[in-house]
């Protein structure tokens, strides 16, 4: 069993705001050699001194190749562990996923909810809409009816329907990413548990990797639940329209 080669292929779901890359890895227990191929979009940072002005996403401007090199440089004692590269890749994907889903995507959903104006939940720092004369915005001549919960006309309804459908479609694509990360993390965790003791001198590192993956499993599941919540919120807005 110890001489059987292990092969791992990880392909993240394609999502521009998060990631689009894959890792193919083979480990030979006899020689302790690990061969890996990283492929995908923007893997190599050709111009490290140039900032990516096309996106405001912090992780989007960081090439996965640079992230992996940094992770390897910070943990030379784990280079012989075949799960080091997969863990770096999945953890990097999880960070990008969390930043996008809990940041930009959530804000976009809230903007649409603001436009439709039928909910005030989760907005403690904003002036309540429905307080009659106490709400100054209700008496403003420049008030935007999309922000006041006032019935909208046909053209505005079309605009809201398109906006909600577009964002709902984006969420449907996005929710594949936390599901993939959760399943990939559990897959790696199973490998750690099944291979315990097979890799010479890796017991301590196995424990460190196991703890990291267990954390990733829980975090990926929570992000998956968060995205499902965003989907439900958009479906509710569509029902209102």
Short mmCIF file of C-alpha atoms in Angstrom, two decimals:
data_model
loop_
_atom_site.label_atom_id
_atom_site.label_comp_id
_atom_site.label_asym_id
_atom_site.label_seq_id
_atom_site.Cartn_x
_atom_site.Cartn_y
_atom_site.Cartn_z
CA UNK A 1 0.00 0.00 0.00
CA UNK A 2 2.81 2.40 0.83
CA UNK A 3 4.24 2.13 -2.70
CA UNK A 4 1.02 3.04 -4.46
CA UNK A 5 1.21 6.41 -6.14
CA UNK A 6 -1.38 8.95 -5.15
CA UNK A 7 -2.91 11.32 -7.68
CA UNK A 8 -4.93 14.43 -6.88
CA UNK A 9 -6.73 16.70 -9.33
CA UNK A 10 -8.42 19.85 -8.05
CA UNK A 11 -10.34 22.09 -10.48
CA UNK A 12 -12.00 25.17 -9.02
CA UNK A 13 -15.33 26.24 -10.58
CA UNK A 14 -14.87 29.02 -13.11
CA UNK A 15 -15.79 32.37 -11.53
CA UNK A 16 -13.88 35.47 -12.60
CA UNK A 17 -14.29 37.24 -9.27
CA UNK A 18 -12.95 34.24 -7.34
CA UNK A 19 -10.71 31.91 -9.32
CA UNK A 20 -10.34 29.75 -12.39
CA UNK A 21 -7.47 27.32 -11.98
CA UNK A 22 -6.64 23.68 -11.43
CA UNK A 23 -3.93 21.58 -9.79
CA UNK A 24 -2.86 18.15 -10.99
CA UNK A 25 -0.53 16.35 -8.57
CA UNK A 26 1.11 12.92 -8.31
CA UNK A 27 3.08 11.63 -5.32
CA UNK A 28 5.41 8.62 -5.33
CA UNK A 29 5.81 7.31 -1.74
CA UNK A 30 8.86 5.23 -2.67
CA UNK A 31 10.96 8.12 -3.95
CA UNK A 32 9.14 10.82 -1.95
CA UNK A 33 8.85 12.83 -5.15
CA UNK A 34 5.80 14.98 -5.85
CA UNK A 35 5.08 16.21 -9.37
CA UNK A 36 2.49 18.94 -9.82
CA UNK A 37 1.03 21.08 -12.59
CA UNK A 38 -0.84 24.32 -11.92
CA UNK A 39 -2.91 25.65 -14.80
CA UNK A 40 -5.58 28.27 -15.33
CA UNK A 41 -6.28 31.96 -15.75
CA UNK A 42 -3.69 34.49 -14.54
CA UNK A 43 -1.59 31.78 -12.89
CA UNK A 44 1.69 33.59 -13.50
CA UNK A 45 2.08 37.22 -12.56
CA UNK A 46 3.94 38.58 -15.58
CA UNK A 47 4.07 42.14 -14.27
CA UNK A 48 4.35 41.97 -10.46
CA UNK A 49 5.04 45.71 -10.21
CA UNK A 50 1.79 46.62 -11.96
CA UNK A 51 -1.52 46.80 -10.12
CA UNK A 52 -4.65 45.27 -11.56
CA UNK A 53 -6.83 48.33 -12.11
CA UNK A 54 -9.55 46.26 -13.75
CA UNK A 55 -10.84 44.98 -10.43
CA UNK A 56 -11.34 46.26 -6.91
CA UNK A 57 -11.17 42.75 -5.47
CA UNK A 58 -8.02 42.45 -3.33
CA UNK A 59 -7.39 38.79 -4.12
CA UNK A 60 -8.20 39.16 -7.83
CA UNK A 61 -4.96 41.07 -8.44
CA UNK A 62 -2.87 38.35 -6.78
CA UNK A 63 -1.85 35.63 -9.21
CA UNK A 64 -2.29 32.11 -7.76
CA UNK A 65 1.31 31.33 -8.71
CA UNK A 66 2.56 34.11 -6.44
CA UNK A 67 0.31 32.93 -3.60
CA UNK A 68 1.62 29.37 -3.89
CA UNK A 69 5.24 30.52 -4.01
CA UNK A 70 4.67 32.59 -0.89
CA UNK A 71 3.01 29.67 0.90
CA UNK A 72 5.86 27.33 0.02
CA UNK A 73 8.49 29.85 1.08
CA UNK A 74 6.82 30.19 4.48
CA UNK A 75 6.77 26.44 5.16
CA UNK A 76 9.95 24.75 3.82
CA UNK A 77 9.69 22.02 6.46
CA UNK A 78 6.49 20.79 4.77
CA UNK A 79 7.79 20.55 1.21
CA UNK A 80 7.99 16.75 1.44
CA UNK A 81 4.31 16.47 2.32
CA UNK A 82 2.28 15.86 -0.86
CA UNK A 83 -0.75 17.65 0.59
CA UNK A 84 1.07 20.95 1.05
CA UNK A 85 0.30 22.23 -2.45
CA UNK A 86 -3.37 21.14 -2.45
CA UNK A 87 -3.88 22.77 0.95
CA UNK A 88 -2.32 26.04 -0.22
CA UNK A 89 -4.51 26.02 -3.32
CA UNK A 90 -7.77 25.25 -1.50
CA UNK A 91 -7.01 27.76 1.27
CA UNK A 92 -6.23 30.45 -1.31
CA UNK A 93 -9.51 29.69 -3.08
CA UNK A 94 -11.36 29.87 0.24
CA UNK A 95 -9.92 33.31 1.04
CA UNK A 96 -10.93 34.64 -2.38
CA UNK A 97 -14.35 33.07 -1.95
CA UNK A 98 -14.93 34.58 1.48
CA UNK A 99 -13.78 38.03 0.37
CA UNK A 100 -16.15 38.05 -2.60
CA UNK A 101 -19.23 36.42 -1.07
CA UNK A 102 -19.28 38.31 2.23
CA UNK A 103 -18.12 41.55 0.64
CA UNK A 104 -18.94 42.55 -2.91
CA UNK A 105 -21.72 40.02 -3.56
CA UNK A 106 -23.55 40.79 -0.31
CA UNK A 107 -23.32 44.53 -0.96
CA UNK A 108 -24.77 44.09 -4.44
CA UNK A 109 -27.72 42.17 -3.01
CA UNK A 110 -28.32 44.91 -0.45
CA UNK A 111 -28.28 47.57 -3.18
CA UNK A 112 -31.05 45.76 -5.04
CA UNK A 113 -33.03 45.43 -1.81
CA UNK A 114 -32.58 49.17 -1.31
CA UNK A 115 -33.87 49.89 -4.80
CA UNK A 116 -37.00 47.85 -4.26
CA UNK A 117 -37.39 49.30 -0.78
CA UNK A 118 -39.48 46.60 0.89
CA UNK A 119 -37.17 45.64 3.76
CA UNK A 120 -35.37 47.48 6.53
CA UNK A 121 -33.86 44.44 8.25
CA UNK A 122 -30.11 44.55 8.85
CA UNK A 123 -29.74 48.28 8.26
CA UNK A 124 -29.21 49.79 11.69
CA UNK A 125 -27.08 52.64 10.37
CA UNK A 126 -29.68 53.85 7.90
CA UNK A 127 -32.71 56.09 8.44
CA UNK A 128 -35.90 54.00 8.66
CA UNK A 129 -38.12 54.50 5.65
CA UNK A 130 -41.59 54.07 7.02
CA UNK A 131 -42.06 56.60 9.81
CA UNK A 132 -44.38 59.07 8.17
CA UNK A 133 -43.52 62.70 8.83
CA UNK A 134 -40.40 61.78 10.83
CA UNK A 135 -38.73 60.55 7.66
CA UNK A 136 -37.30 63.57 5.87
CA UNK A 137 -36.76 61.62 2.68
CA UNK A 138 -40.49 61.12 2.26
CA UNK A 139 -40.92 64.88 1.85
CA UNK A 140 -37.93 65.47 -0.38
CA UNK A 141 -38.79 66.64 -3.89
CA UNK A 142 -35.72 64.80 -5.15
CA UNK A 143 -36.58 61.53 -3.44
CA UNK A 144 -35.93 58.43 -5.49
CA UNK A 145 -39.08 56.32 -5.44
CA UNK A 146 -36.93 53.22 -5.78
CA UNK A 147 -35.59 53.88 -2.29
CA UNK A 148 -38.89 54.55 -0.55
CA UNK A 149 -40.98 51.45 -1.06
CA UNK A 150 -43.40 53.46 -3.22
CA UNK A 151 -45.09 51.53 -6.07
CA UNK A 152 -42.96 51.77 -9.20
CA UNK A 153 -44.02 52.21 -12.80
CA UNK A 154 -43.62 49.72 -15.63
CA UNK A 155 -40.16 50.87 -16.75
CA UNK A 156 -38.83 50.72 -13.19
CA UNK A 157 -40.37 47.30 -12.70
CA UNK A 158 -38.54 46.08 -15.80
CA UNK A 159 -35.28 47.55 -14.51
CA UNK A 160 -35.70 45.85 -11.14
CA UNK A 161 -36.67 42.53 -12.72
CA UNK A 162 -33.58 42.55 -14.92
CA UNK A 163 -31.36 43.55 -11.99
CA UNK A 164 -32.75 40.85 -9.71
CA UNK A 165 -32.61 38.14 -12.38
CA UNK A 166 -29.04 39.08 -13.30
CA UNK A 167 -27.87 39.01 -9.70
CA UNK A 168 -29.77 35.79 -9.00
CA UNK A 169 -28.03 34.16 -11.97
CA UNK A 170 -24.68 35.35 -10.66
CA UNK A 171 -25.47 33.87 -7.25
CA UNK A 172 -26.41 30.54 -8.84
CA UNK A 173 -22.98 30.43 -10.48
CA UNK A 174 -21.27 31.58 -7.29
CA UNK A 175 -22.80 28.94 -5.02
CA UNK A 176 -20.89 26.24 -6.90
CA UNK A 177 -17.64 27.62 -5.47
CA UNK A 178 -18.26 27.14 -1.71
CA UNK A 179 -19.78 23.74 -2.43
CA UNK A 180 -16.68 22.74 -4.38
CA UNK A 181 -14.34 24.05 -1.69
CA UNK A 182 -16.26 22.19 1.01
CA UNK A 183 -16.14 18.94 -0.94
CA UNK A 184 -12.48 19.41 -1.90
CA UNK A 185 -11.53 20.07 1.73
CA UNK A 186 -13.37 16.96 2.90
CA UNK A 187 -11.64 15.00 0.13
CA UNK A 188 -8.23 16.17 1.36
CA UNK A 189 -9.22 15.42 4.95
CA UNK A 190 -10.08 11.85 3.98
CA UNK A 191 -6.67 11.48 2.33
CA UNK A 192 -4.97 12.67 5.52
CA UNK A 193 -6.92 10.20 7.64
CA UNK A 194 -6.38 7.29 5.25
CA UNK A 195 -2.67 7.99 4.70
CA UNK A 196 -1.72 8.57 8.32
CA UNK A 197 1.67 6.94 8.92
CA UNK A 198 2.34 6.18 5.24
CA UNK A 199 4.52 9.23 4.67
CA UNK A 200 7.77 8.96 6.55
CA UNK A 201 8.36 11.63 9.18
CA UNK A 202 5.13 13.48 8.40
CA UNK A 203 3.07 12.72 11.52
CA UNK A 204 3.47 16.20 13.01
CA UNK A 205 2.81 17.86 9.67
CA UNK A 206 -0.23 15.64 9.14
CA UNK A 207 -1.71 17.02 12.34
CA UNK A 208 -1.08 20.60 11.23
CA UNK A 209 -2.61 19.93 7.83
CA UNK A 210 -5.57 18.14 9.41
CA UNK A 211 -6.31 21.13 11.63
CA UNK A 212 -6.10 23.51 8.67
CA UNK A 213 -8.40 21.39 6.53
CA UNK A 214 -10.93 20.94 9.35
CA UNK A 215 -11.05 24.73 9.68
CA UNK A 216 -11.50 25.06 5.91
CA UNK A 217 -14.36 22.55 5.93
CA UNK A 218 -16.29 24.55 8.53
CA UNK A 219 -15.60 27.91 6.88
CA UNK A 220 -16.56 26.65 3.41
CA UNK A 221 -19.83 25.27 4.79
CA UNK A 222 -20.66 28.60 6.45
CA UNK A 223 -19.98 30.49 3.20
CA UNK A 224 -22.12 27.97 1.33
CA UNK A 225 -24.99 28.68 3.74
CA UNK A 226 -24.42 32.43 3.34
CA UNK A 227 -24.69 32.24 -0.45
CA UNK A 228 -27.87 30.16 -0.18
CA UNK A 229 -29.26 32.91 2.07
CA UNK A 230 -28.41 35.53 -0.57
CA UNK A 231 -30.18 33.40 -3.16
CA UNK A 232 -33.30 33.22 -0.99
CA UNK A 233 -33.22 37.00 -0.49
CA UNK A 234 -33.08 37.62 -4.23
CA UNK A 235 -35.89 35.15 -4.87
CA UNK A 236 -37.98 37.03 -2.29
CA UNK A 237 -37.30 40.34 -4.07
CA UNK A 238 -38.33 38.77 -7.37
CA UNK A 239 -41.60 37.57 -5.83
CA UNK A 240 -42.30 41.11 -4.62
CA UNK A 241 -41.74 42.58 -8.09
#
